[in-house]
XYZ file of C-alpha atoms in Angstrom:
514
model
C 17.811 72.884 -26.413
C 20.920 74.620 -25.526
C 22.058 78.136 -26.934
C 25.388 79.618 -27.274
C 26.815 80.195 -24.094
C 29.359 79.631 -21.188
C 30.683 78.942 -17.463
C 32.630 77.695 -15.097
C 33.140 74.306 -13.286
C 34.381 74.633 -9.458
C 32.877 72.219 -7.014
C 31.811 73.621 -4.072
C 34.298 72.711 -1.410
C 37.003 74.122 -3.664
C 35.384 77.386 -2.897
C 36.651 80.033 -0.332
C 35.274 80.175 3.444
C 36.668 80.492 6.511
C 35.963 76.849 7.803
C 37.970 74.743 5.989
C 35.897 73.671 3.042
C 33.431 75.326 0.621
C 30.123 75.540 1.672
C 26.603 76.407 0.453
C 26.627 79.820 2.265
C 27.508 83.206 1.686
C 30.987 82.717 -0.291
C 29.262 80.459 -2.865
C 26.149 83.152 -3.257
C 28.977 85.648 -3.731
C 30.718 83.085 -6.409
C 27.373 83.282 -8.708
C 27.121 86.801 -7.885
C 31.023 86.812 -9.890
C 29.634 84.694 -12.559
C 26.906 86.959 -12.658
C 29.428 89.830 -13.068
C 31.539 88.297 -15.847
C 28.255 87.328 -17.960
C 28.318 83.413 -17.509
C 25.269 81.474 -17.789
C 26.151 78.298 -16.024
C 28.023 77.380 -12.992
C 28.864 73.328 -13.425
C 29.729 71.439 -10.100
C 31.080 67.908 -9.574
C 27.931 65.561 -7.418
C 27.116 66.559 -3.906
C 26.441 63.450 -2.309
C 27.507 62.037 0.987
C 31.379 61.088 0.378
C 32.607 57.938 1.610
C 36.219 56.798 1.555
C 38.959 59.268 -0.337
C 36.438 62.226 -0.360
C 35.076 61.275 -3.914
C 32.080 63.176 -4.946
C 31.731 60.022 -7.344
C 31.731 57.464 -4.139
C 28.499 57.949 -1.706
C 26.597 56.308 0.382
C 23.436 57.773 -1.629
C 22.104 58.361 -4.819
C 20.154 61.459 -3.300
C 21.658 62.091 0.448
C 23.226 65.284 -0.220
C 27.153 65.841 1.665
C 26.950 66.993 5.376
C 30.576 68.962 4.837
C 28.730 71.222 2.713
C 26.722 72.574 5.098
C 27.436 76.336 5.819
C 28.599 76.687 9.526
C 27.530 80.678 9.720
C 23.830 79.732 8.390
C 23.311 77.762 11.118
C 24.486 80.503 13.832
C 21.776 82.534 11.990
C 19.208 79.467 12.555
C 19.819 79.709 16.014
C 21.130 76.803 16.428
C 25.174 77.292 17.371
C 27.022 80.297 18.478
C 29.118 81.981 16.601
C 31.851 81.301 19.082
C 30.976 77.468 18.920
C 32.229 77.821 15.038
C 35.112 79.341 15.610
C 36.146 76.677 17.978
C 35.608 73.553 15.449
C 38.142 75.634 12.738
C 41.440 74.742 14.392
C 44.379 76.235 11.972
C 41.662 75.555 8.377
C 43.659 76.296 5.930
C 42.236 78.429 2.821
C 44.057 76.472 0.079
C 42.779 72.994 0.796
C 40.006 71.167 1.695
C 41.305 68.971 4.936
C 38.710 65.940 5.026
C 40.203 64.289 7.962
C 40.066 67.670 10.107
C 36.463 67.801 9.032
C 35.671 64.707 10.309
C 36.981 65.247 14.111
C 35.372 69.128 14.130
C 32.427 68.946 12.551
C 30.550 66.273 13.919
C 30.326 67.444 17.516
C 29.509 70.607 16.137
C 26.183 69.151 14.387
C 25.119 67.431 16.882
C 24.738 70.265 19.161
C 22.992 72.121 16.286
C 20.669 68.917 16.733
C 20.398 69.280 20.238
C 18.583 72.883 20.071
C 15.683 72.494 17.478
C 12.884 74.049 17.485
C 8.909 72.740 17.784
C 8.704 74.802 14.115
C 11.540 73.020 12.829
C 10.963 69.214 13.805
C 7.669 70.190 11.706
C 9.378 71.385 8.953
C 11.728 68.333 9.397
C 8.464 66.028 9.598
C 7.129 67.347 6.224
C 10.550 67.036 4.568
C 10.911 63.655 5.686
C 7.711 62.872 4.245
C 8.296 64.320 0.949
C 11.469 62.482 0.875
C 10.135 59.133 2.176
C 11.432 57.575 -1.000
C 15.050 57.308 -0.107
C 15.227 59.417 2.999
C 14.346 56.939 5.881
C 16.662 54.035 4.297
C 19.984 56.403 4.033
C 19.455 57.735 7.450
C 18.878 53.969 9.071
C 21.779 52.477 6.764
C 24.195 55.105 7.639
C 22.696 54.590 11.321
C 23.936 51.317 11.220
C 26.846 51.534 9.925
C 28.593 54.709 11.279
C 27.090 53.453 14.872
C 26.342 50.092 15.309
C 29.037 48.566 13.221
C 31.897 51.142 13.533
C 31.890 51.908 9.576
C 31.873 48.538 8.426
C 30.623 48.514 4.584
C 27.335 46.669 4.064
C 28.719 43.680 2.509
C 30.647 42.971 6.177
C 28.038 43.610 8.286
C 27.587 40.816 11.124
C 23.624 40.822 11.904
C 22.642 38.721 8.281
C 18.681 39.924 9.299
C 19.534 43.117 9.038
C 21.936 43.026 5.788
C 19.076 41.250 4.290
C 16.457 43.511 5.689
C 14.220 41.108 7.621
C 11.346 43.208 8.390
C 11.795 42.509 12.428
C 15.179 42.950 12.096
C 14.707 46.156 10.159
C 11.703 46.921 13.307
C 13.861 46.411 15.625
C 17.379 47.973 14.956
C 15.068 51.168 13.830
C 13.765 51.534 17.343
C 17.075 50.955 18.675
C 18.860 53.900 16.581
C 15.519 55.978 16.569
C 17.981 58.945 17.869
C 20.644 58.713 15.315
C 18.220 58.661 12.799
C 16.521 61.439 13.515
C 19.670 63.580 13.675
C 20.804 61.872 10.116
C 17.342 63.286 8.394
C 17.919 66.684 10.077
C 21.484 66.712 8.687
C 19.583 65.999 5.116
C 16.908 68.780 6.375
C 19.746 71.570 6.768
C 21.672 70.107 3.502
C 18.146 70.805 1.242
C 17.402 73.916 2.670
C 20.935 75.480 2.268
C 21.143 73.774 -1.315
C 17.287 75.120 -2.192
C 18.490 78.795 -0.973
C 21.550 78.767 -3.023
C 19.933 77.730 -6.117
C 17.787 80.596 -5.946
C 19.979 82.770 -5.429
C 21.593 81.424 -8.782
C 18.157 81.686 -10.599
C 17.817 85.413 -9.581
C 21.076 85.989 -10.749
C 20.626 84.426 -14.017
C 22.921 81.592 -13.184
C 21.565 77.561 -14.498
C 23.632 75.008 -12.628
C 24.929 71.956 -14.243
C 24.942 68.949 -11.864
C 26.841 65.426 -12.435
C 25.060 62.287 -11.888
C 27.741 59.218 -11.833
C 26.825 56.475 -13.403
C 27.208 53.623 -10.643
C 26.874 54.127 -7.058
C 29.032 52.702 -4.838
C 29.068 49.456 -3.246
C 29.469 50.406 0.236
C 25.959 52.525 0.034
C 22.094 52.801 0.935
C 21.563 51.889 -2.633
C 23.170 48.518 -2.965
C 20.932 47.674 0.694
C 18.165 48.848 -0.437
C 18.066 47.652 -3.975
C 20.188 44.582 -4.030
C 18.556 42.726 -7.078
C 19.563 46.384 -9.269
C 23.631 45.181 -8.983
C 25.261 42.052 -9.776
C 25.890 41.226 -6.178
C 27.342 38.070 -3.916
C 24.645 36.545 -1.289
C 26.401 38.739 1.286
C 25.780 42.055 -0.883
C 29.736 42.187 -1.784
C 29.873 42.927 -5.745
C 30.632 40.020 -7.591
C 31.443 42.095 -11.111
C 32.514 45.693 -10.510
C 32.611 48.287 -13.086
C 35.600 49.937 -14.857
C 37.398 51.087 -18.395
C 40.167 49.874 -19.752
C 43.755 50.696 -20.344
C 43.452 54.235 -21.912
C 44.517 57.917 -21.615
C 44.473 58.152 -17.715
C 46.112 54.548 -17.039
C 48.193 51.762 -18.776
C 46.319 49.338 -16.130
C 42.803 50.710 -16.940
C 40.817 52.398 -13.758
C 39.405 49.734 -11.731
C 36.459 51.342 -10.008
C 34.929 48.802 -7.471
C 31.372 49.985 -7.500
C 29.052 47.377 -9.150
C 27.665 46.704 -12.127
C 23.556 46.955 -12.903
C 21.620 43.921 -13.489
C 20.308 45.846 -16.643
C 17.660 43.070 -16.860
C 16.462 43.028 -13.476
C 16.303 47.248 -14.689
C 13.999 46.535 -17.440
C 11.413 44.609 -15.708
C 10.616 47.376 -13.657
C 10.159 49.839 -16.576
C 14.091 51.842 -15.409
C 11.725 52.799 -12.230
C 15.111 53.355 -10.415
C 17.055 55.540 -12.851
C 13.569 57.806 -13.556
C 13.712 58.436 -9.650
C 17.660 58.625 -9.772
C 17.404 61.435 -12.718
C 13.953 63.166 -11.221
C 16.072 64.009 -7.498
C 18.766 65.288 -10.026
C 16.505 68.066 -11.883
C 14.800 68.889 -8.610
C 18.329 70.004 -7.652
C 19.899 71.128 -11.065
C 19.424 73.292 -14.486
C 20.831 70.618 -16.756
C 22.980 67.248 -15.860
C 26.017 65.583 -16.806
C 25.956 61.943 -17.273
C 29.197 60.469 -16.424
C 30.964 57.843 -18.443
C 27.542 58.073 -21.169
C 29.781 55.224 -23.143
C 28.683 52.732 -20.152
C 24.992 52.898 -20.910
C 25.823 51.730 -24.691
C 28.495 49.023 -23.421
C 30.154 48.702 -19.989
C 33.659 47.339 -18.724
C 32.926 44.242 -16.633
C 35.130 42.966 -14.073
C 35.627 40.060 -11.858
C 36.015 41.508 -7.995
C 38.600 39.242 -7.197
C 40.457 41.304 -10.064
C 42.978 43.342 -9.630
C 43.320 45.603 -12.265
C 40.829 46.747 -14.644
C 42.979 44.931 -17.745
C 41.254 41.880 -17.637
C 37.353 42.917 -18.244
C 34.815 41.847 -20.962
C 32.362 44.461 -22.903
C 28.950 44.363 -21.947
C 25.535 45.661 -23.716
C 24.209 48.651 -21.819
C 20.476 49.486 -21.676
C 20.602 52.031 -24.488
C 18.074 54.192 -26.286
C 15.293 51.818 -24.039
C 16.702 53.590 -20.906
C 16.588 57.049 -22.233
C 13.023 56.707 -23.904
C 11.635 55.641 -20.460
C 12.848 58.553 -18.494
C 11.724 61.037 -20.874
C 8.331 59.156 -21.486
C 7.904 59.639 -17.648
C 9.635 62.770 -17.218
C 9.138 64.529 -20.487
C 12.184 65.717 -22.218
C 14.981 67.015 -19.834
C 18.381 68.604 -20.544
C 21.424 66.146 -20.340
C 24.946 65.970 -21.468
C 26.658 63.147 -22.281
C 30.375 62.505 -21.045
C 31.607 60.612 -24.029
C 35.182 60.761 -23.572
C 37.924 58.654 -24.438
C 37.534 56.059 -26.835
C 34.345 55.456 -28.279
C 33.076 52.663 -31.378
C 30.398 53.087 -33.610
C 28.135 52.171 -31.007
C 28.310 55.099 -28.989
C 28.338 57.448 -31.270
C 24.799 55.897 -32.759
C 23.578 56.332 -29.163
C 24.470 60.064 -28.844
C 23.430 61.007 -31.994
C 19.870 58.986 -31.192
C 19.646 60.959 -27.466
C 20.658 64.344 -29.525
C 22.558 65.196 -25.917
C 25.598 67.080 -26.417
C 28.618 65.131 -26.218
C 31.714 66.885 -24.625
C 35.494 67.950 -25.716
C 38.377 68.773 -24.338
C 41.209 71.266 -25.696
C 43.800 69.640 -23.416
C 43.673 66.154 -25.762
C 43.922 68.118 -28.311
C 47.626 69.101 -28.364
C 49.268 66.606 -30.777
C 50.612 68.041 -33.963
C 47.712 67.016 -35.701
C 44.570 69.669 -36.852
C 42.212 66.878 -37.472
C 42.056 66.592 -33.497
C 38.473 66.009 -32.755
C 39.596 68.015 -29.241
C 40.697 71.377 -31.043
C 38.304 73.855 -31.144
C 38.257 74.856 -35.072
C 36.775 71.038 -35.106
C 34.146 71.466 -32.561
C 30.704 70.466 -33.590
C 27.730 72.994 -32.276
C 25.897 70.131 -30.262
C 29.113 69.995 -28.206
C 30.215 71.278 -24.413
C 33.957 71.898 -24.795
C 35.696 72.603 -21.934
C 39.323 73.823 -21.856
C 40.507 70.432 -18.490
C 38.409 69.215 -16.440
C 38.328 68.030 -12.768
C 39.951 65.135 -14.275
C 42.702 66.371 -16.397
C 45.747 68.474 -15.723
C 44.584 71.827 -16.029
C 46.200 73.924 -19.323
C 49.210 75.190 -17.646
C 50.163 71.676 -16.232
C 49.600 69.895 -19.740
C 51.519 72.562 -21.620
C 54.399 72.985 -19.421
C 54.532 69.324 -17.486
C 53.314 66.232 -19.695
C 53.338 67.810 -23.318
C 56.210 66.709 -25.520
C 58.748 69.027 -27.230
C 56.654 68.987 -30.611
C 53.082 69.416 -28.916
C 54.232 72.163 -26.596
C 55.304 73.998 -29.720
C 52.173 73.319 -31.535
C 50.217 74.516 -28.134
C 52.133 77.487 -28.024
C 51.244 78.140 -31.815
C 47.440 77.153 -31.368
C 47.180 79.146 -28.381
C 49.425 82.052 -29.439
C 51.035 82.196 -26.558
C 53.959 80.405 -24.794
C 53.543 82.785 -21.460
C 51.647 80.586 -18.970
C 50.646 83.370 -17.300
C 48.200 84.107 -20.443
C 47.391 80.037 -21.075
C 44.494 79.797 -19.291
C 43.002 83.464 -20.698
C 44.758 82.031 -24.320
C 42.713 78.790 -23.873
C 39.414 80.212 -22.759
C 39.349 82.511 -25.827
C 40.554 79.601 -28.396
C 37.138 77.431 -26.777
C 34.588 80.357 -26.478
C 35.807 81.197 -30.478
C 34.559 78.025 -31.277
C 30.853 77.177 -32.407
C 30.198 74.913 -29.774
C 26.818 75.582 -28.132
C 28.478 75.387 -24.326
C 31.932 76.235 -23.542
C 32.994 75.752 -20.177
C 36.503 76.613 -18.196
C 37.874 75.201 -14.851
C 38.575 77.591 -12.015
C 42.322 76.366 -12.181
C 42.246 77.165 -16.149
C 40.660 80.717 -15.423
C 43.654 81.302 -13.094
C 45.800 80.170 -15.475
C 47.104 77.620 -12.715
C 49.386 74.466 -12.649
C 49.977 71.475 -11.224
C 49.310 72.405 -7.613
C 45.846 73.286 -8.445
C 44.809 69.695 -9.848
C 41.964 68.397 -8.544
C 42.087 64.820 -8.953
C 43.914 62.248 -10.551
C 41.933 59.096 -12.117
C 43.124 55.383 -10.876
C 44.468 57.103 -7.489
C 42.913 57.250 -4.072
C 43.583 59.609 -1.425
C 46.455 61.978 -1.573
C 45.725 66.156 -3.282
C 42.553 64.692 -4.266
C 39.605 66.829 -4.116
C 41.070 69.235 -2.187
C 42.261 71.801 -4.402
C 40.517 75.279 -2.780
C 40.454 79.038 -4.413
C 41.319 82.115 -2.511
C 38.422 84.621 -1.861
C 40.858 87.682 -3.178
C 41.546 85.495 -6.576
C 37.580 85.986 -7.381
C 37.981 89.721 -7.723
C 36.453 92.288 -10.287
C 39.526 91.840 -12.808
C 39.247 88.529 -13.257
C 35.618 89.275 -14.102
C 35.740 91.692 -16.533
C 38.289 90.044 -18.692
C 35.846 86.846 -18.373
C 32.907 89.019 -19.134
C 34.614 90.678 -22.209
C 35.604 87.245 -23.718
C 32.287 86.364 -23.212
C 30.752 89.351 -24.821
C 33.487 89.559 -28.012
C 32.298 85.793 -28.914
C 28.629 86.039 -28.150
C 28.110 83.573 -25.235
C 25.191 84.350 -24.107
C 26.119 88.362 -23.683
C 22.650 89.188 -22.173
C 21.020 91.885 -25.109
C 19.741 94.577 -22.638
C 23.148 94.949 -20.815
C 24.922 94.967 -24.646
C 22.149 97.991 -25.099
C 23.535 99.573 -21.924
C 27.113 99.175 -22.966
C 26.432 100.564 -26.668
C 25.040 103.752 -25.136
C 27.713 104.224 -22.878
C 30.096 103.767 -25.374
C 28.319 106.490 -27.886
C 30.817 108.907 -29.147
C 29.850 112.526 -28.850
C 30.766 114.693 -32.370
């Protein structure tokens, strides 16, 4: 399904723009336009859904709501509906390195509400038809985040005081949705402005030649529409609280395991229903993406199981996941879609029978490869071709950080040999070459790894909350021709995806004259 080719994973709020966060506007049309430049055929990004508490893209209050913050400011002064002088005010001091969440929240409310305030007859229409399209999910997020962001001052679900409405009476449910009829509304035109902006971008990708590679976690969190909604999906308390939550154990990223907190499917409760939930979870994600990333793909073979009252993740049980059954149903209703599986850290027998049935391409990582050892399944000489190899992710320390900061005396020296470099100036460039060489199908790079950039530049750190996370942004003047030509050229001399025509172009421009 997949043929030899390449890209680049940056979320979109780590791109450049002169509010304070990425957006879906004009700086990320001229980010594919760069990826366009330097030959790349994907352009990966981490989910976009509504963030809840830290800013995780892996935390929302949806399954399908897409993230309000990523809204671009100047595309709606060219909707009419705020001044270009009303933007301006709602910046403050942004800064153009990081991503400031909190600042976010106190600016750009206000500043979406007025937007609101000024729609047009034509517009409510459009807004009418979306909703209807969307009826699915759309009415539920906007009346649960209704409830909670406004009648019960951000209390999660589980902690809600009106027990009729956390168990969705239907004149409870009647009644509170007359009451916030307003703040409903404006939720669903928030959603309305998100889908548009998203639906422009992505063809402006498509035009460009550009597939984008979304990420669908695999639980949802407990504080969200989804837990309301669906309640007999999760292993749940009678007040909606999770009574087992999901996690891994002790491994790479922690000595105390990562102890997640959303909860864990009633897999059974899943299968009676034919997995009608996950085929609408992973039919929203290809109406907004190319190809998707499961997360964690180990969890649908087994899953880490812990007690909420827990905690740390240490003391969990393995549980049997759903399997090749889940898989089989989505493509018998979907027909066959393209999916990658996240299998890393440790996997058993199991897992490995379960990619091998799906045929998805697992993923590797050169990072976990440095360890004086060549039988490294991370190392790129060891790469199988249904692979995506990436050279960190938004997980990991990128390169330069591993190298320099965490790698021992012996495994910096066997970096420094592998990559052929000990500069760290050229360890990002040395690393992208060593994972496009390889005969992986997909190679991928970080941002941070393209910029050959360090610690600083980290996205996130697994088992932590709050903090540099997510907030790591690129300069505009850092995405600049250089950068992607010496991309492009990589990509050419190892054959990712080097389009044929423009090779045609290059060979006759490069015709000696005797």
């Amino acid at each position: 399904m997949f043929k030899r080719s390449s890209g680049v994973l940056a979320h979109v709020t780590s791109l450049p723009s002169p509010h304070g966060v990425g957006t879906m506007g004009r700086t990320a049309c001229e980010f594919i336009d760069f990826l366009a430049d330097a030959h790349q055929t994907y352009w990966q990004v981490l989910p976009l859904g509504h963030t809840g508490f830290g800013d995780s893209p892996y935390q929302c209050f949806s399954a399908a709501a897409g993230n309000p913050y990523l809204i671009d400011m100047d595309l709606l002064v060219e909707y009419g509906l705020l001044t270009a002088d009303e933007v301006r005010s709602g910046d403050f001091n942004a800064s153009p390195d990081v991503a400031d969440f909190e600042q976010l929240a106190d600016t750009r409310w206000p500043l979406f509400r007025k937007a609101y305030s000024r729609v047009t007859p034509e517009m409510k229409a459009a807004i009418a038809d979306f909703t209807e399209e969307n009826r699915e999910w759309l009415p539920d997020y906007a009346l649960f985040m209704a409830l909670k962001e406004e009648k019960y001052h951000h209390a999660p679900v589980y902690m809600w005081p009106e027990k009729d409405v956390r168990d969705r009476r239907p004149e409870a449910l009647a009644r509170v949705t007359e009451e916030l009829r307003g703040e409903i509304d404006f939720r669903i035109f928030l959603q309305y402005i998100f889908f548009k902006q998203w639906n422009a971008l992505r063809a402006h990708a498509k035009e460009k030649g550009i597939q984008i590679i979304g990420d669908i976690p695999i639980y949802v969190s407990a504080d969200s529409s989804d837990v309301w909604t669906h309640p007999e999906l999760f292993k749940l308390k009678s007040d909606l609280s999770p009574k087992l939550v999901a996690g891994v154990p002790p491994d790479y990223y922690s000595a105390t395991g990562q102890l997640w907190g959303n909860p864990v499917y009633n897999w059974a409760a899943h299968k009676k229903t034919g997995y009608a939930w996950w085929i609408w979870r992973m039919k929203s994600n290809m109406a907004l993406f190319d190809v998707v990333r499961l997360d964690h793909f180990r969890g649908f073979a087994a899953y880490w199981e812990v007690d909420a009252a827990e905690d740390t993740a240490v003391n969990g049980k393995w549980r049997k996941g759903p399997g090749m059954e889940l898989f089989r149903a989505i493509e018998k209703a979907l027909g066959p879609i393209p999916l990658i599986a996240e299998d890393l850290g440790v996997q058993t027998d199991e897992v490995r029978e379960l990619l091998r049935a799906s045929g998805f391409p697992g993923m590797r990582v050169l990072i976990f490869g440095f360890t004086p050892d060549y039988d490294n399944e991370h190392l790129p000489h060891n790469y199988l071709p249904n692979s995506i190899v990436y050279t960190s992710t938004h997980d990991s320390q990128t390169v330069c950080e591993q190298i320099m900061d965490i790698c021992s005396e012996p495994e910096k020296q066997f970096a420094y040999r592998y990559l052929r470099t000990s500069h760290a100036e050229a360890m990002g460039w040395s690393a992208i070459k060593c994972v496009w060489a390889s005969p992986a199908h997909i190679a991928m790079t970080t941002l941070q790894d393209l910029l050959s950039l360090g610690a600083d530049a980290r996205m996130n750190t697994p088992a932590t909350i709050g903090g540099k996370n997510w907030r790591w942004r690129v300069r505009a003047e850092a995405l600049n021709p250089t950068v992607a030509t010496l991309l492009g050229d990589i990509t050419k001399t190892y054959m990712r995806g080097y389009r044929q025509e423009e090779d045609s172009k290059d060979n006759e421009d490069e015709n000696c004259d005797f």
